[in-house]
Amino acid sequence: MDDVEVVVVGAGQAGLSSAYHLRRTGWEPGRDFVVLDRSPHPGGAWQFRWPTLTYGRVHGMHSLPGMELTGADPARPSAEVIGEYFDAYERAFGLRVLRPVHVRAVREAGDGRLRVESDAGVWTTRALINATGTWDRPFVPRVPGHETFAGRQVHTARYPGPDAFADERVVVVGGGTSAVQHLLEISRTAAATAWVTRREPLFTEAPFDEDRGRAAVALVEERVRDGLPPRSVVSVTGLPMTEEVRAARESGVLRRLPMFDRIVPAGVEWDDGRAVAADSIVWATGFRPVVGHLAPLRLREAGGGIRMAGTRVARDPRIHLVGYGPSASTVGANRAGRAAVRQVRALLGRDRAGGPGSGPLLGGATAREPAAR
């Protein structure tokens, strides 16, 4: 059993941002804090993205604090570009991420500390920064007849790329950016496609600037303050209207159908008599937060979510959720990491190296605010 001041669970954007600010404050990786990551390699959830999601098609990627991502080839797969960037970042700041480590449960240790149990050992800690994201918990809505479908069903988390659907009839379900991207590229190889969403999609030509970003984050933050399950930031910003999207709408590829009422062996059906034949159904229906390992602490509210005060869990000030709810975007994750470390330092009564902004990091580097790509 190892004893540290802070455990960071997850090494995606939010986890690395948190580790950076802990390091910058003067806390030593491996001695004062530890970063545990379930993924096999650096890159967070990005390492699992489908090959046709190139870096140039990534929507709203922001650099990590202290080190810009520059000069990347937009034609390369985003999994490669961002995986290499995260790897270089971890090494540049000596974050000493331990992987692959699966955290099974976080419990009370009995002395005011927390007990973090994993397949690689046990840590006790005074504070925990949880940055586990959502990728390991894909969501598929329950629809009557789901188990009767004779074809293939695949979620975004296991999306193989458009070539796997060549000459098939494909139904894509979901109203977010991933659904649109899947549909546009599948339509080039498939025999036929249909797009199904629960709500009418909102397309916008307005730029996603700082003001719109703040407004979107505020709407999501209101839900988590009330203890409700968070919605994604993207769900309140609308879908960006690009030239490719505009052409797809004009050609009929992005003609939306309402959510079907049941799945049958040969496809999907609606109560009004409509039916669409399908060989495959692609569920681009989002993810849910990976917080099951926190269940022993009983943090959930009656509304089903975890009530938050900034990054801090309202029921337990030792625990911070970053990359959760309003901080699920890449820029939000950066800000949440900094805010969480500030509050953790105050909670633990520890102020080493003068705090953030006090001086140089490794190799004489100084911290910079992240810039949007």
C-alpha atoms as one frame of an Amber mdcrd trajectory, in Angstrom:
protein
   0.000   0.000   0.000   1.365   3.403  -1.051   0.475   6.656   0.696   0.310
   9.894  -1.326  -1.288  13.303  -1.008  -3.284  13.159  -4.254  -4.308  10.422
  -6.678  -5.255  11.411 -10.236  -7.330   8.761 -12.006  -7.136   9.078 -15.784
  -4.529  10.560 -18.116  -6.587  12.160 -20.839  -6.790  15.918 -21.316  -8.287
  16.587 -17.868  -5.968  14.220 -16.010  -2.807  15.538 -17.636  -3.884  19.123
 -17.035  -4.404  18.302 -13.356  -1.042  16.541 -13.118   0.670  19.487 -14.790
  -0.737  21.938 -12.245   0.152  19.640  -9.338   3.690  19.423 -10.684   3.868
  23.152 -11.263   2.759  23.819  -7.698   5.810  21.897  -6.494   4.336  18.457
  -5.793   6.536  15.606  -6.881   5.120  12.863  -9.178   5.452   9.449  -7.572
   6.073  10.890  -4.115   3.340  13.467  -3.491   0.904  12.398  -6.186   0.381
   9.587  -8.640  -1.428   9.415 -11.991  -3.174   6.123 -12.796  -4.396   5.450
 -16.332  -6.396   2.492 -17.585  -5.409   2.913 -21.250  -2.457   0.958 -22.621
  -0.723   3.980 -24.179  -0.667   7.783 -23.872  -3.446   9.603 -25.679  -6.501
   9.204 -23.487  -9.624   8.279 -25.441  -8.091   9.744 -28.587  -6.002   6.598
 -29.078  -9.200   4.633 -29.739 -10.638   6.943 -32.414 -11.321   5.480 -35.848
  -8.574   5.842 -38.502 -10.593   8.105 -40.818 -10.923  10.753 -38.095  -7.923
  12.764 -39.207  -6.457  15.580 -37.155  -7.806  18.140 -39.592 -11.369  16.947
 -38.901 -11.111  17.165 -35.116 -13.604  19.686 -33.763 -12.226  22.160 -31.224
  -9.012  20.512 -30.004  -7.096  22.700 -27.527  -3.475  22.291 -26.502  -2.573
  21.130 -23.022  -1.263  23.805 -20.638   2.395  24.605 -20.917   3.106  22.961
 -24.287   1.491  23.776 -27.612   0.545  21.211 -30.226   1.933  22.705 -33.415
   2.934  21.590 -36.888   0.734  18.479 -36.956  -0.197  17.089 -40.363  -3.997
  17.522 -40.708  -4.144  14.413 -42.907  -2.780  12.091 -40.213  -5.177  10.116
 -37.977  -6.018  12.065 -34.839  -5.235   8.982 -32.739  -1.613   9.143 -33.884
  -1.182  12.910 -33.671  -2.690  13.347 -30.233  -1.248  10.118 -28.879   2.260
  11.294 -29.774   1.547  14.740 -28.332   0.307  13.354 -25.009   3.314  11.026
 -24.839   5.717  13.932 -25.398   3.825  15.996 -22.824   4.072  13.323 -20.126
   7.803  12.984 -20.724   8.468  16.740 -20.921   6.989  17.362 -17.483   8.035
  14.065 -15.882   4.476  13.092 -14.922   5.340   9.382 -14.521   1.899   8.063
 -15.472   1.333   4.455 -14.372  -0.450   2.302 -16.969  -2.351   0.209 -17.618
  -3.967   0.488 -14.190  -7.650  -0.251 -13.682  -9.076   1.454 -10.588 -11.768
  -0.857  -9.279 -13.073   1.098  -6.290 -12.491   4.140  -4.087 -13.513   3.692
  -0.453 -13.092   5.292   2.934  -9.777   4.316   4.487 -11.109   4.951   7.996
  -8.781   7.800   8.979 -10.135  10.620   6.847  -8.197   9.340   3.866  -9.426
   7.565   0.771  -8.443   4.052  -0.264  -7.921   3.631  -4.026  -8.053  -0.039
  -5.011  -6.725  -1.153  -8.386  -5.404  -4.186 -10.221  -1.895  -2.762  -9.679
  -2.133  -2.217  -5.947  -3.686   0.068  -3.353  -3.038   3.737  -2.646  -4.294
   5.826   0.247  -4.706   9.517  -0.373  -5.969  12.746   1.132  -7.605  13.880
  -2.120  -8.643  12.372  -5.425  -8.929  14.036  -8.823 -11.105  11.856 -11.017
 -10.530  12.313 -14.753 -11.923   9.081 -16.164 -13.992  10.653 -18.935 -16.703
   8.698 -20.730 -15.143   6.531 -23.460 -15.333   3.277 -21.497 -19.074   3.650
 -21.000 -20.829   3.889 -24.378 -24.572   4.494 -24.232 -27.124   2.672 -26.410
 -30.807   3.475 -25.763 -33.172   0.632 -25.041 -35.409   0.027 -28.021 -37.909
  -2.847 -28.307 -36.560  -5.633 -30.503 -32.922  -4.669 -30.058 -31.889  -8.286
 -29.579 -33.818  -9.528 -32.646 -31.835  -7.606 -35.258 -30.224  -9.982 -37.755
 -27.527  -7.566 -38.838 -24.642  -5.818 -37.106 -24.909  -3.159 -34.400 -21.883
  -1.041 -33.538 -21.385   1.958 -31.280 -19.085   4.896 -32.015 -16.663   3.442
 -29.444 -16.075   0.499 -31.810 -16.701   2.220 -35.125 -14.437   0.528 -37.729
 -14.567   3.159 -40.477 -16.649   3.412 -43.659 -15.115   0.543 -45.627 -16.698
  -1.969 -43.241 -20.135  -0.888 -44.505 -19.483  -1.154 -48.237 -22.662  -2.011
 -50.196 -24.734  -2.263 -47.004 -27.931  -0.532 -45.956 -26.992   1.422 -42.841
 -29.023   3.292 -40.227 -27.030   5.863 -38.241 -28.617   6.903 -34.934 -27.584
  10.090 -33.133 -27.709  13.865 -33.404 -24.121  14.842 -32.564 -20.949  15.572
 -34.479 -19.839  11.922 -34.496 -23.129  10.809 -36.041 -22.798  13.364 -38.819
 -19.180  12.378 -39.496 -20.078   8.680 -39.592 -23.004   9.307 -41.914 -21.077
  11.461 -44.359 -18.308   8.924 -44.865 -20.500   5.803 -44.733 -22.766   7.289
 -47.426 -19.828   7.132 -49.862 -19.461   3.342 -49.541 -22.888   2.070 -48.467
 -25.753   1.035 -50.736 -28.161   3.231 -48.726 -28.172   5.226 -45.497 -30.774
   6.630 -43.132 -30.227   9.158 -40.341 -32.308   8.911 -37.172 -32.311  11.374
 -34.265 -34.516  11.742 -31.215 -34.695  15.525 -31.597 -34.543  17.807 -34.608
 -30.855  18.672 -35.101 -29.792  22.295 -34.824 -27.229  23.438 -37.372 -25.411
  26.693 -36.828 -23.039  28.805 -38.882 -22.051  30.900 -35.875 -18.395  30.450
 -34.872 -17.739  28.575 -31.668 -16.009  31.502 -30.018 -15.229  32.132 -26.366
 -18.602  33.735 -25.629 -20.576  30.824 -27.083 -18.319  28.389 -25.289 -18.915
  30.063 -21.933 -22.680  30.126 -22.525 -22.729  26.429 -23.399 -20.632  25.487
 -20.383 -22.953  27.511 -18.126 -25.975  25.494 -19.274 -24.239  22.189 -18.540
 -22.877  23.482 -15.236 -26.373  24.371 -14.054 -27.408  20.732 -14.330 -24.505
  19.359 -12.299 -25.015  22.000  -9.621 -28.545  20.631  -9.269 -27.329  17.029
  -9.007 -28.659  15.997 -12.436 -26.772  13.828 -14.931 -24.659  16.088 -17.151
 -25.332  16.765 -20.801 -22.448  17.187 -23.200 -21.276  20.669 -24.102 -21.813
  19.782 -27.771 -25.485  19.043 -27.108 -26.161  22.716 -26.390 -23.939  24.294
 -29.060 -25.518  22.868 -32.204 -23.831  21.212 -35.171 -21.357  23.262 -37.193
 -22.521  24.021 -40.734 -19.576  23.298 -43.016 -19.519  23.160 -46.812 -19.483
  19.360 -46.612 -22.513  19.346 -44.312 -24.375  21.819 -46.516 -23.796  19.633
 -49.591 -24.947  16.533 -47.694 -28.179  18.260 -46.683 -28.850  19.350 -50.251
 -28.222  15.829 -51.573 -30.535  14.237 -49.005 -27.857  12.337 -47.066 -28.581
  14.444 -43.981 -32.337  14.134 -44.178 -33.352  13.340 -40.622 -35.956  10.778
 -39.550 -37.478  10.692 -36.059 -36.506   7.939 -33.645 -37.949   4.588 -34.680
 -40.282   2.697 -32.352 -38.803  -0.782 -32.665 -36.082  -2.879 -34.231 -37.016
  -5.931 -36.270 -34.732  -8.596 -37.772 -34.592  -6.834 -41.144 -34.342  -3.205
 -39.976 -36.314  -0.586 -38.055 -39.994   0.368 -37.947 -42.212   3.236 -36.836
 -45.736   3.032 -35.440 -47.052   5.053 -38.400 -46.182   2.200 -40.762 -42.837
   3.429 -42.036 -39.941   0.973 -42.208 -36.285   1.075 -43.252 -34.380  -2.067
 -44.164 -30.894  -2.305 -42.676 -27.854  -4.537 -42.652 -26.143  -2.472 -39.927
 -27.131   0.016 -37.247 -24.508   2.514 -36.055 -25.254   3.940 -32.618 -23.631
   7.377 -32.344 -25.618   7.952 -29.177 -22.947   9.210 -26.837 -21.396   8.089
 -23.596 -21.985   8.286 -19.867 -19.437   9.346 -17.216 -17.181   6.569 -15.923
 -17.717   6.964 -12.180 -18.744   3.472 -11.102 -15.537   3.049  -9.077 -16.743
   5.920  -6.852 -19.989   4.095  -5.978 -18.804   2.992  -2.488 -18.676   6.689
  -1.500 -22.391   7.220  -2.311 -21.950  10.518  -4.089 -25.058  10.433  -6.285
 -28.089  12.611  -5.650 -31.749  11.658  -6.018 -31.737  13.107  -9.541 -29.194
  10.503 -10.634 -26.188  12.786 -10.974 -23.393  13.962  -8.717 -23.973  17.468
  -7.388 -20.976  19.658  -8.021 -19.593  22.927  -6.691 -17.147  23.833  -9.431
 -14.930  20.764  -9.787 -15.561  19.670  -6.192 -18.137  17.028  -5.304 -20.646
  18.723  -2.991 -20.932  15.671  -0.736 -17.176  15.192  -0.349 -14.629  18.033
  -0.720 -11.777  15.527  -1.031 -13.016  14.477  -4.474 -12.879  16.531  -7.670
 -14.342  15.528 -11.013 -12.552  17.015 -14.003 -13.629  16.316 -17.559 -17.132
  15.828 -16.118 -20.151  17.819 -17.261 -19.108  21.398 -18.049 -15.419  20.482
 -18.202 -15.880  17.683 -20.740 -14.526  19.778 -23.629 -10.774  19.995 -24.117
 -10.543  23.656 -23.111 -12.920  23.013 -20.185 -10.727  20.128 -19.033  -7.674
  22.399 -18.959  -9.434  24.973 -16.810 -10.915  22.310 -14.540  -7.495  20.785
 -13.886  -6.144  24.130 -12.731  -9.215  24.855 -10.586  -9.171  21.419  -8.973
  -5.522  21.702  -7.988  -6.095  25.144  -6.506  -8.914  23.789  -4.318  -7.033
  20.622  -3.384  -4.051  22.697  -2.258  -6.357  24.821  -0.106  -8.035  21.719
   1.347  -4.736  20.116   2.269  -3.237  23.355   3.549  -0.237  22.936   1.336
   1.434  25.686  -0.683   4.731  24.652  -2.144   6.888  26.651  -4.557   4.635
  29.672  -4.146   1.769  28.188  -6.105   0.864  28.456  -9.802   2.714  31.058
 -11.811   5.533  31.285  -9.313   8.445  30.172 -11.407  10.027  27.881 -13.972
   9.163  24.310 -14.740  11.429  21.653 -16.195  14.212  22.835 -18.441  13.445
  26.467 -17.706  10.034  26.272 -19.384   7.315  28.491 -18.013   3.616  27.788
 -18.144   1.507  29.313 -20.869  -2.240  29.378 -21.310  -3.396  26.828 -23.894
  -4.253  28.172 -27.305  -6.993  26.892 -29.558  -5.812  25.041 -32.659
